[in-house]
Tab-separated table of C-alpha atoms in Angstrom:
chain	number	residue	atom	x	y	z
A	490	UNK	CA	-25.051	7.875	22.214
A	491	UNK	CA	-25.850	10.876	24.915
A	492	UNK	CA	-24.615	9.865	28.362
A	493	UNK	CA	-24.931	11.156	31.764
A	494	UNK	CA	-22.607	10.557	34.711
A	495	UNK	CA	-24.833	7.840	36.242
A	496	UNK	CA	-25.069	5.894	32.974
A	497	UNK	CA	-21.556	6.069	30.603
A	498	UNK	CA	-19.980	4.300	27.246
A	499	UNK	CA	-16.607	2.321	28.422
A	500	UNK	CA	-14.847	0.879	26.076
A	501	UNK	CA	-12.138	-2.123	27.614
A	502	UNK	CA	-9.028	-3.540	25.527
A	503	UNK	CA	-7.354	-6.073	27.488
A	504	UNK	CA	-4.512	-7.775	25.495
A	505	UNK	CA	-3.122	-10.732	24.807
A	506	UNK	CA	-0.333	-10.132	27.600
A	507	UNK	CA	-3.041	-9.779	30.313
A	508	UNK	CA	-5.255	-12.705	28.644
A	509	UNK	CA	-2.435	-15.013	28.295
A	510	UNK	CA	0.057	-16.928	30.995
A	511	UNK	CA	3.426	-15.402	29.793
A	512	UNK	CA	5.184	-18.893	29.838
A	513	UNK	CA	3.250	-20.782	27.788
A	514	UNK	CA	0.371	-18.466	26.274
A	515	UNK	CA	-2.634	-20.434	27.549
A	516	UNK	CA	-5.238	-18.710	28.510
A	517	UNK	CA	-5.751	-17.042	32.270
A	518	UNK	CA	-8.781	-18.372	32.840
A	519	UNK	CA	-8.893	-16.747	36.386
A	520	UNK	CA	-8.354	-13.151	35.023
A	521	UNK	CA	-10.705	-13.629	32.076
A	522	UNK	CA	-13.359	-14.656	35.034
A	523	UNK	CA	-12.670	-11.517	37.044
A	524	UNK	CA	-13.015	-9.522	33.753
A	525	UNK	CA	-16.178	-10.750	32.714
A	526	UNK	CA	-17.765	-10.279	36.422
A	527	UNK	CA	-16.558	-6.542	36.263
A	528	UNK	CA	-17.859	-6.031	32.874
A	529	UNK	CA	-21.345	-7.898	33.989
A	530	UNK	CA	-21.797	-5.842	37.297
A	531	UNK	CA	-20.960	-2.520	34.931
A	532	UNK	CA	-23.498	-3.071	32.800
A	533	UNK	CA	-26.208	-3.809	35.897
A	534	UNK	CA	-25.382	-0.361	36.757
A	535	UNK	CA	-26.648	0.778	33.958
A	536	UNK	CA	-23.130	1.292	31.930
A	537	UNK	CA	-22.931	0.203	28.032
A	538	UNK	CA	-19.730	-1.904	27.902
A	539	UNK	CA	-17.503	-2.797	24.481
A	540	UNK	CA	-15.127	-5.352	25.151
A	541	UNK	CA	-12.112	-5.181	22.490
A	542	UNK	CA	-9.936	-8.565	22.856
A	543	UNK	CA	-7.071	-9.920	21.404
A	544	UNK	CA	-6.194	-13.524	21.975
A	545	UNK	CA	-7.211	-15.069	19.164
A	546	UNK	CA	-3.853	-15.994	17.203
A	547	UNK	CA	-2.467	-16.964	21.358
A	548	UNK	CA	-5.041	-19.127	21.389
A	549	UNK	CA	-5.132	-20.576	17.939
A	550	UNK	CA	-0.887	-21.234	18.670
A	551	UNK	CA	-1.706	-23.274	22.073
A	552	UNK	CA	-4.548	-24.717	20.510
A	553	UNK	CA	-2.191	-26.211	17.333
A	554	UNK	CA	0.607	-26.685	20.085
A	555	UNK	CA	2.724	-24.291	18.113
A	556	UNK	CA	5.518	-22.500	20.313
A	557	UNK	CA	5.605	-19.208	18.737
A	558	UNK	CA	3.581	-16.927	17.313
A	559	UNK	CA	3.089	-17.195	13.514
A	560	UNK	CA	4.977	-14.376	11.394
A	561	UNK	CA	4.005	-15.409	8.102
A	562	UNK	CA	0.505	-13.891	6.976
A	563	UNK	CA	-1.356	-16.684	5.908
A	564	UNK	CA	-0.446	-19.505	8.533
A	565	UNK	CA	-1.376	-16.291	11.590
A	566	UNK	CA	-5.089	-15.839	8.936
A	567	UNK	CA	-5.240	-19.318	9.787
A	568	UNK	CA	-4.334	-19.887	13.639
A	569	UNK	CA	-6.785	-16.796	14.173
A	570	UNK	CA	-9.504	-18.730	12.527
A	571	UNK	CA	-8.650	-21.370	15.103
A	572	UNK	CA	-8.663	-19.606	17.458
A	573	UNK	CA	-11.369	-17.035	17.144
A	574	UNK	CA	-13.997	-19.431	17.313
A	575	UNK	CA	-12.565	-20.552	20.901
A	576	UNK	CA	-12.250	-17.614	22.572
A	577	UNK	CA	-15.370	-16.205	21.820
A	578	UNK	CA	-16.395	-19.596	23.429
A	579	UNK	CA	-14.888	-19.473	26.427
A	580	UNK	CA	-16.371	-15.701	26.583
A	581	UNK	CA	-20.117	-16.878	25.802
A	582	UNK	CA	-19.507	-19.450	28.379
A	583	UNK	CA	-18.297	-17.338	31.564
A	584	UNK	CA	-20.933	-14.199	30.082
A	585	UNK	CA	-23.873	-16.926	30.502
A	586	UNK	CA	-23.264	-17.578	34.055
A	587	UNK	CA	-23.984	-14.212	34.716
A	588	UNK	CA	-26.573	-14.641	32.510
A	589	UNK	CA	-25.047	-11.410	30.904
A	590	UNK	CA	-26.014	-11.776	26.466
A	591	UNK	CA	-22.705	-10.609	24.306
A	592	UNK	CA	-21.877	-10.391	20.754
A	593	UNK	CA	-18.913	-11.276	18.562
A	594	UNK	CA	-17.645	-8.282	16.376
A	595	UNK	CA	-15.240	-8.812	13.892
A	596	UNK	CA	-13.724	-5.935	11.905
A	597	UNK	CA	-11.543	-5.138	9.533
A	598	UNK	CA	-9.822	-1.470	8.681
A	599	UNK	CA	-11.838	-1.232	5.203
A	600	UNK	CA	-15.271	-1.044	7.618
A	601	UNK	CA	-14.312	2.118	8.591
A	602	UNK	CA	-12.732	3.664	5.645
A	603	UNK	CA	-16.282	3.682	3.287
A	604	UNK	CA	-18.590	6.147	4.649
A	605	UNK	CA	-21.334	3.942	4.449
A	606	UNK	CA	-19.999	0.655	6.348
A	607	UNK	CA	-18.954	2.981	9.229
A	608	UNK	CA	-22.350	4.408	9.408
A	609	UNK	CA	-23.382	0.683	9.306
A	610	UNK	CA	-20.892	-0.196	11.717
A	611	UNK	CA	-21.903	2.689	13.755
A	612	UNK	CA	-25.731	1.414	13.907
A	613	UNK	CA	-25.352	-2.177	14.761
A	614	UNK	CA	-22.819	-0.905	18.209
A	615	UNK	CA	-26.146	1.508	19.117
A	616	UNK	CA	-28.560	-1.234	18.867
A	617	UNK	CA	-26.521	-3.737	20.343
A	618	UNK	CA	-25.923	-1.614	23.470
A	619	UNK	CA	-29.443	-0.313	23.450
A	620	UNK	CA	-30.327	-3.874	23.504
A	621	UNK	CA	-28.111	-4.487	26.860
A	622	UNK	CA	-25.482	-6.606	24.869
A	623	UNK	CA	-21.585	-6.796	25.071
A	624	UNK	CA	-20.035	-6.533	22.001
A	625	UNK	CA	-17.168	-8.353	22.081
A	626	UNK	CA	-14.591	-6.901	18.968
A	627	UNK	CA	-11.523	-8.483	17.580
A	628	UNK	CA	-9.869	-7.538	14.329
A	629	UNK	CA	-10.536	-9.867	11.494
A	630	UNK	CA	-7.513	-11.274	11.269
A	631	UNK	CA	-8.889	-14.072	8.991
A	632	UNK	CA	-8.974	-12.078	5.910
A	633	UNK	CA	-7.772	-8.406	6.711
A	634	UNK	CA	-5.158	-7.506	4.274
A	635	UNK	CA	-1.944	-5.389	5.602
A	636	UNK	CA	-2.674	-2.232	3.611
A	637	UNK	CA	-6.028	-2.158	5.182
A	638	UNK	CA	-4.770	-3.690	9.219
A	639	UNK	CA	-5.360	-1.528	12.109
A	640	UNK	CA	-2.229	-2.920	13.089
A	641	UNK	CA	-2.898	-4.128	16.977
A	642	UNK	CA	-5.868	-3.790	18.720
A	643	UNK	CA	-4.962	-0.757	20.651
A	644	UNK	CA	-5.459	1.322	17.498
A	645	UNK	CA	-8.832	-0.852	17.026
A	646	UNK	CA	-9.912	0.056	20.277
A	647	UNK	CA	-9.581	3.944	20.350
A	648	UNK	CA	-11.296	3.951	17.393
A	649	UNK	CA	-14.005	2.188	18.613
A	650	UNK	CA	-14.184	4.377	21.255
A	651	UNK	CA	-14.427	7.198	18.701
A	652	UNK	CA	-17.273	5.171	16.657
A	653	UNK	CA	-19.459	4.671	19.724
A	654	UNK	CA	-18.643	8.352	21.436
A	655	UNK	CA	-17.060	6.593	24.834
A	656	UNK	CA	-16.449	8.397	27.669
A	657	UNK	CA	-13.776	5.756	28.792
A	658	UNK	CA	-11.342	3.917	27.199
A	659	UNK	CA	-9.476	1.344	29.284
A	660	UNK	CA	-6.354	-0.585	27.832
A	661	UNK	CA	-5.687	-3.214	29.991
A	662	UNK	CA	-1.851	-4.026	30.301
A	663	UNK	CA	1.043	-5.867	31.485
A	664	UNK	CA	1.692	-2.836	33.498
A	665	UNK	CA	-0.013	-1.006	36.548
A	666	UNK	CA	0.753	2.871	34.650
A	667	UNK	CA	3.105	4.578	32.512
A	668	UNK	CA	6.365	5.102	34.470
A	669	UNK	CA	9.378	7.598	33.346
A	670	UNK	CA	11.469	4.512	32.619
A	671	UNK	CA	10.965	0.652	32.197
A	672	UNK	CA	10.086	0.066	36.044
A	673	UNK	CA	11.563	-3.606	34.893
A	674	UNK	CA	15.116	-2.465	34.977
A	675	UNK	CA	15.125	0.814	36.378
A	676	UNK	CA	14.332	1.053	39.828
A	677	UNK	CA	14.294	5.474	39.611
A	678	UNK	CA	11.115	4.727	37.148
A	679	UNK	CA	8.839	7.600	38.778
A	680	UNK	CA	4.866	6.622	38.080
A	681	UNK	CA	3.060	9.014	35.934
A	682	UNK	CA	-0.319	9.299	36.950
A	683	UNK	CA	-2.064	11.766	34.698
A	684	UNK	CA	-1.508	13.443	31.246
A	685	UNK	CA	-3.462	16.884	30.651
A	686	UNK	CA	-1.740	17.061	26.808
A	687	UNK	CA	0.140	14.884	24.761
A	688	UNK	CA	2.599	17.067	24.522
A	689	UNK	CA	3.761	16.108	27.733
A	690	UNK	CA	5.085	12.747	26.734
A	691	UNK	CA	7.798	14.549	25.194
A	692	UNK	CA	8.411	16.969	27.858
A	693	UNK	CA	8.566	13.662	30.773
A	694	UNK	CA	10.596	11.934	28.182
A	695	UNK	CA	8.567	8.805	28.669
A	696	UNK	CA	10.237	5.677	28.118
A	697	UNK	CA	7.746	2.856	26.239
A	698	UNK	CA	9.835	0.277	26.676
A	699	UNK	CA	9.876	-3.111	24.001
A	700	UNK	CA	7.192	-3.224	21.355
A	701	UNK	CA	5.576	-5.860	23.055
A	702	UNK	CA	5.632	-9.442	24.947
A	703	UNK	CA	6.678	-12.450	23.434
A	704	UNK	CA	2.608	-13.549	22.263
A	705	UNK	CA	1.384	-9.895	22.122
A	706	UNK	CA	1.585	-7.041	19.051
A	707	UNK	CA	1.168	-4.000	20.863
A	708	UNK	CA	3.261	-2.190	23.658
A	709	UNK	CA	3.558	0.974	25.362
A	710	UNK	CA	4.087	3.166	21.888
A	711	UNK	CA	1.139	1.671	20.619
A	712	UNK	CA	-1.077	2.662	23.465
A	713	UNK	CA	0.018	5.940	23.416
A	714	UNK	CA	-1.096	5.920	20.090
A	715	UNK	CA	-4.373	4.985	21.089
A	716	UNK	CA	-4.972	7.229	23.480
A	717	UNK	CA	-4.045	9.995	20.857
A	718	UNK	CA	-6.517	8.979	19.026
A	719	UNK	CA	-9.011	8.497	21.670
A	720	UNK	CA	-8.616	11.518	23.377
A	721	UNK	CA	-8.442	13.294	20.287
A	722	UNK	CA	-12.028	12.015	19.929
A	723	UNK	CA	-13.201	12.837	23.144
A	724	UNK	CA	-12.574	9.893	25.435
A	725	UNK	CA	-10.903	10.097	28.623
A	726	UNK	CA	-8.064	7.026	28.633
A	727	UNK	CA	-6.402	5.125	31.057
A	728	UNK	CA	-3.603	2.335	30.967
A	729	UNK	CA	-3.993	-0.148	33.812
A	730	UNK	CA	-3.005	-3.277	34.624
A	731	UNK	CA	-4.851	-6.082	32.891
A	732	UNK	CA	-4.338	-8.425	35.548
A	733	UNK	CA	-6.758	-6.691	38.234
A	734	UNK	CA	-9.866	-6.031	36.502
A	735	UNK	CA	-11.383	-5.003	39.747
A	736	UNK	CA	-10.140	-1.387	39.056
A	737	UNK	CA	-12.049	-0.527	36.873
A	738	UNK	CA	-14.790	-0.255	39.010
A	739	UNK	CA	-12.467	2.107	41.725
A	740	UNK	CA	-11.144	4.190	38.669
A	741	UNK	CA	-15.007	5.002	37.844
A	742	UNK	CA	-15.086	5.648	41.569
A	743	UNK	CA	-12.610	8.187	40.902
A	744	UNK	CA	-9.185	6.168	42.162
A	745	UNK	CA	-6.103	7.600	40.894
A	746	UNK	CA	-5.013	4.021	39.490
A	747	UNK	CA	-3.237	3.926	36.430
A	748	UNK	CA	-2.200	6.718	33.912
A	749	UNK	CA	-5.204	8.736	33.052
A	750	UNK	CA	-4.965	10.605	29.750
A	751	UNK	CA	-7.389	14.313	29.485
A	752	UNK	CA	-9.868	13.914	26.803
A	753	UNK	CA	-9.802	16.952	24.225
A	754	UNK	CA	-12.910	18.766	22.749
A	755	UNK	CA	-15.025	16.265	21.401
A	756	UNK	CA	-15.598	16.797	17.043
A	757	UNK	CA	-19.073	17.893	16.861
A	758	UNK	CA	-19.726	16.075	13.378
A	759	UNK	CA	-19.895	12.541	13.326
A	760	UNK	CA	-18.959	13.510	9.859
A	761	UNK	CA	-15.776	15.403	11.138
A	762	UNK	CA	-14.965	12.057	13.514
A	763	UNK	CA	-15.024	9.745	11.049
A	764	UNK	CA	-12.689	12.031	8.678
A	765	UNK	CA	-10.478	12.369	11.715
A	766	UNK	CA	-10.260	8.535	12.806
A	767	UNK	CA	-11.888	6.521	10.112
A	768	UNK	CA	-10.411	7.366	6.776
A	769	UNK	CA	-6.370	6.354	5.906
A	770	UNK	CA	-4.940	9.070	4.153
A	771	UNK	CA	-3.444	7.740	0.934
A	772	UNK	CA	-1.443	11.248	0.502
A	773	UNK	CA	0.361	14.573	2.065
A	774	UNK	CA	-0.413	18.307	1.261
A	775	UNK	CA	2.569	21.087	2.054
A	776	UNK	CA	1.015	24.308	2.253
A	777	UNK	CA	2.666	27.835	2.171
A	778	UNK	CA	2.189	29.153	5.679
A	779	UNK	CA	-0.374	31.869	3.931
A	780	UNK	CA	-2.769	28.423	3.834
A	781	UNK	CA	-1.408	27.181	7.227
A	782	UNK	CA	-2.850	30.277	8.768
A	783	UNK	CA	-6.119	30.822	6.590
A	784	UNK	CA	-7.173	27.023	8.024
A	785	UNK	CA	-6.075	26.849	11.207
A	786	UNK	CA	-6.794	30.199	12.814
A	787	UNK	CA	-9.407	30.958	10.296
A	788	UNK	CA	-11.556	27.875	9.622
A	789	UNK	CA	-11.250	28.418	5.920
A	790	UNK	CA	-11.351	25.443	2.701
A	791	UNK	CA	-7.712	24.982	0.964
A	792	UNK	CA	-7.324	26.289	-2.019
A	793	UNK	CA	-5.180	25.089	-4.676
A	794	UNK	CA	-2.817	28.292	-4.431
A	795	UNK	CA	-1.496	27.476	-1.197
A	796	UNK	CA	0.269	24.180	-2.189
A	797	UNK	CA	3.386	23.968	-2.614
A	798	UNK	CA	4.190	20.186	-2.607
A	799	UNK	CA	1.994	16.716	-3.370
A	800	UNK	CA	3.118	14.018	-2.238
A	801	UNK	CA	1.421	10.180	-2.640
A	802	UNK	CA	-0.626	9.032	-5.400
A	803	UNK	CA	-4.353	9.626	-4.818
A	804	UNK	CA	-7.979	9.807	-6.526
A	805	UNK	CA	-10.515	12.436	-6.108
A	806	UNK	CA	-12.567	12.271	-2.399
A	807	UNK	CA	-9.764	10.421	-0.616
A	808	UNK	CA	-7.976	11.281	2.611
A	809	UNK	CA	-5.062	13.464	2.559
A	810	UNK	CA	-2.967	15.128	5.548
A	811	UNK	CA	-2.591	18.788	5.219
A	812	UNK	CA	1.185	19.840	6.651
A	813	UNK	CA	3.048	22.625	6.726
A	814	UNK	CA	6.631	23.070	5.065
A	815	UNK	CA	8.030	21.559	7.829
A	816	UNK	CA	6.179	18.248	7.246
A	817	UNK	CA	3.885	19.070	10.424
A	818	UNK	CA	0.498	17.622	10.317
A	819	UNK	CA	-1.980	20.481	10.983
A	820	UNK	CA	-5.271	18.840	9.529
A	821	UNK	CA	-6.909	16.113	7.395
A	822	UNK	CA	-9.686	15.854	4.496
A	823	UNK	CA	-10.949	14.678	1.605
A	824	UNK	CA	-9.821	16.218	-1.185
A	825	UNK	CA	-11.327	17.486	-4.716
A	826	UNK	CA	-8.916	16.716	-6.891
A	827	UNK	CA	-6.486	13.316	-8.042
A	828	UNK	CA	-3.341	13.962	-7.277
A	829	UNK	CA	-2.032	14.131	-11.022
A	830	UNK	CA	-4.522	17.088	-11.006
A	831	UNK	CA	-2.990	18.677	-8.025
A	832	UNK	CA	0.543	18.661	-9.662
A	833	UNK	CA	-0.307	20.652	-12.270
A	834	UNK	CA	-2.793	23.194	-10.364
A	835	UNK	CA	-0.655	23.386	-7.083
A	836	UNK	CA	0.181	27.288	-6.454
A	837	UNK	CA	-2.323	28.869	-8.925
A	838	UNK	CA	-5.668	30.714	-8.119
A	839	UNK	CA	-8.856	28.766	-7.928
A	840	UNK	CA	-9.832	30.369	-11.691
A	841	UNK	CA	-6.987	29.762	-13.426
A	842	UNK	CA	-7.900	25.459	-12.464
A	843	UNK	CA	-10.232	25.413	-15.903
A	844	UNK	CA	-7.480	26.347	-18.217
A	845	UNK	CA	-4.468	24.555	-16.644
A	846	UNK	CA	-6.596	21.300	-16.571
A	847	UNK	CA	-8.859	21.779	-19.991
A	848	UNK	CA	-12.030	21.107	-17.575
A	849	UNK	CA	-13.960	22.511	-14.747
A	850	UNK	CA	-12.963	21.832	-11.128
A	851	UNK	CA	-13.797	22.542	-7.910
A	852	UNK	CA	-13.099	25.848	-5.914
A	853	UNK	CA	-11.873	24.274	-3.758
A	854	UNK	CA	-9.026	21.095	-2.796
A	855	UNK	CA	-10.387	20.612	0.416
A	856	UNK	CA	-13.901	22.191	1.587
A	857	UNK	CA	-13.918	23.131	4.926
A	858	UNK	CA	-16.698	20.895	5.842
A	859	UNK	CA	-14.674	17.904	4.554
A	860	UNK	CA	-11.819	19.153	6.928
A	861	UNK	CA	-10.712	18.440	10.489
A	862	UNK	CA	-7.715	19.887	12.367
A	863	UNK	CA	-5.269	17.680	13.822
C-alpha cells in the first residue's frame, strides 16, 4: 500500500470515552456525526481511511440498562454481542447519508499470530480500501480468549496501522495532548506537543494519569503503547481529542494540534513487520553480551553459544524476545529450537547441538531473516 503525499493510509481509534456521554455512557450521537463527515470528506480526497472503534460493550451496557461495565468475561462476551450489532448500525446509518460504503471488521489477537491469517487479514484491508470502503474494526470481544486479547483497542489500532503500512495513526481521546502532568488537577501541566524518540517520555517524566474512564479500557499508558508500536512500524501518531473530529483535517494541514509522535524507519519485510507486531512471544532469550553485539551491530543469526538463560516454555518456530543480561529487550524471532532443547544446548557451539540432543538441529536458534531488532 505505496502512498504519496496527496493520497495517504490514516488509521483513526476513537474510544469509548470520546464515543460515549461520560454520565451515563449513551452514545454521542453528535460527535459520532462529526466523525463520520471527517472520515467521508477524507476519503473524497482521495485518502484510504480505517476506522478502529470501541463502544461496543458501552453500548451493549445502555442497551441492557446495566450501570456498569461488565467485569466478568462471559456476561462483557455477551453485552458486546449486544452491542456490536448496534453500533455498527448506527455507523452504516450516518456512513449512508454520505452515501460513503463501510465494512465491519472484527478481529481477534490469534488473526495475527498465524502467518497465514495475517496475510489473509492483510489482503481483505487492500481490497477493501482499493475498493473505496471504510473498514470499520473492533476487537472480537464475542469469543476472543484473554491469552490471545489485544487488550484495548489502542494496541488493536497500532497494529493495524502496522498491517495496512499507515502513514497516520490518530487515537482519539478524552484529552486535547499529552501534558507533563494530569492537566485535571495540576494546573503547571505544560502541553507536550511533539515526541522525536520514545525515549523522551522518560526524560519529560510524563505523567499518564488513571488507566482509563469509568466505561473505557484504555488510558494514557496504553496509548503510549500504541504509538510504540506504531511508530516502531513506521506510522507517524498523534493523540487528540476525540471530541473535535474536525482536526484531523487541520493536523493533515500541518496544525500543531495534539501530541505528534516521529515515526521510525519503516521494517522493509512485511515478513520482518509481522515478526515485530504480529507474533506474541511465548518466551525470553538472555544472551552473553558476545551475542548482544554480533546481532545488533552486526546483523548476525543467534547461535546457541551465546545463551545464557531460557526462560518460558516454548515449541519450535514460536516468538521469543532476545535480551541481554540485564533483561533488556534488544530483538525478537522465531526460534529453531523448543525450549526443553534450548536448556540443554544453551552455551555450546552450533556442532556440538547433534550430540548433546542425539539428533540433528539447526545452525542456528534464531536465523537472521526470522529476526527483528527492537
Amino acid at each position: 500500500m505505496t502512498t504519496d503525499t496527496l493520497s495517504q493510509t490514516l488509521v483513526v481509534k476513537i474510544g469509548t470515552s470520546s464515543l460515549t456521554q461520560p454520565e451515563t455512557g449513551r452514545l454521542a450521537l453528535a460527535t459520532i456525526a462529526s466523525l463520520v463527515e471527517v472520515l467521508s470528506n477524507l476519503r473524497r480526497q482521495g485518502h484510504r481511511v480505517v476506522l478502529v472503534s470501541s463502544g461496543a460493550v458501552g453500548v451493549g451496557c445502555a442497551r441492557l440498562g446495566m450501570t456498569e461495565r461488565p467485569r466478568a468475561i462471559a456476561l462483557k462476551q455477551a453485552v458486546a454481542a449486544v452491542g456490536q450489532g448496534r453500533l455498527i448500525r448506527i455507523y452504516d446509518d450516518f456512513f449512508t447519508s454520505l452515501e460513503q460504503p463501510i465494512a465491519q471488521v472484527l478481529l481477534t489477537r490469534s488473526d495475527l499470530v498465524q502467518r497465514n491469517s495475517y496475510l489473509n487479514v492483510e489482503r481483505t484491508f487492500r481490497q477493501l480500501l482499493q475498493l473505496g470502503v471504510i473498514p470499520i474494526v473492533n476487537e472480537n470481544d464475542t469469543v476472543a480468549v484473554d491469552e490471545l486479547k489485544f487488550g484495548d483497542n489502542d494496541t488493536l489500532s497500532a497494529l493495524v496501522a502496522n498491517l495496512v503500512r499507515a502513514d497516520w495513526l490518530f487515537l482519539l481521546t478524552d484529552v486535547d495532548r499529552l501534558y507533563s502532568a494530569d492537566p485535571r488537577n495540576d494546573p503547571d501541566a505544560q502541553p507536550i506537543v511533539r515526541i522525536n524518540r520514545m525515549e523522551q517520555l522518560h526524560d519529560l517524566q510524563i505523567s499518564v494519569g488513571n488507566p482509563g474512564s469509568r466505561w473505557g479500557t484504555g488510558g494514557m499508558v496504553t496509548k503510549i503503547a500504541a504509538a510504540q508500536i506504531a511508530t516502531g512500524a513506521g506510522v507517524r501518531t498523534v493523540i487528540t481529542n476525540g471530541r473535535f473530529p474536525k482536526n484531523l483535517e487541520k493536523i493533515l494541514q500541518g496544525e500543531a494540534i495534539g501530541t505528534q509522535f516521529e515515526p521510525q524507519p519503516r521494517p522493509a519485510s512485511a515478513r520482518k513487520r509481522w515478526i515485530a507486531h504480529g507474533l506474541v512471544p511465548t518466551g525470553k532469550l538472555y544472551l552473553d553480551d558476545g551475542a548482544v553485539n554480533a546481532i545488533r551491530s552486526d546483523g548476525r543469526s543467534l547461535l546457541a553459544a551465546g545463551i545464557v538463560q531460557v526462560d518460558g516454555e516454548f515449541q519450535s518456530q514460536e516468538a521469543v524476545l532476545l535480551c541481554e543480561r540485564s533483561g533488556q529487550e534488544i530483538a525478537r524471532g522465531i526460534v529453531n529450537y523448543r525450549s526443553s532443547e534450548l536448556q540443554q544446548i544453551k552455551g555450546h557451539q552450533s556442532d556440538a547441538i547433534a550430540a548433546i540432543l542425539g539428533y540433528p538441529g539447526a545452525e542456528t536458534v534464531v536465523h537472521r531473516d526470522n529476526l527483528v531488532l527492537s
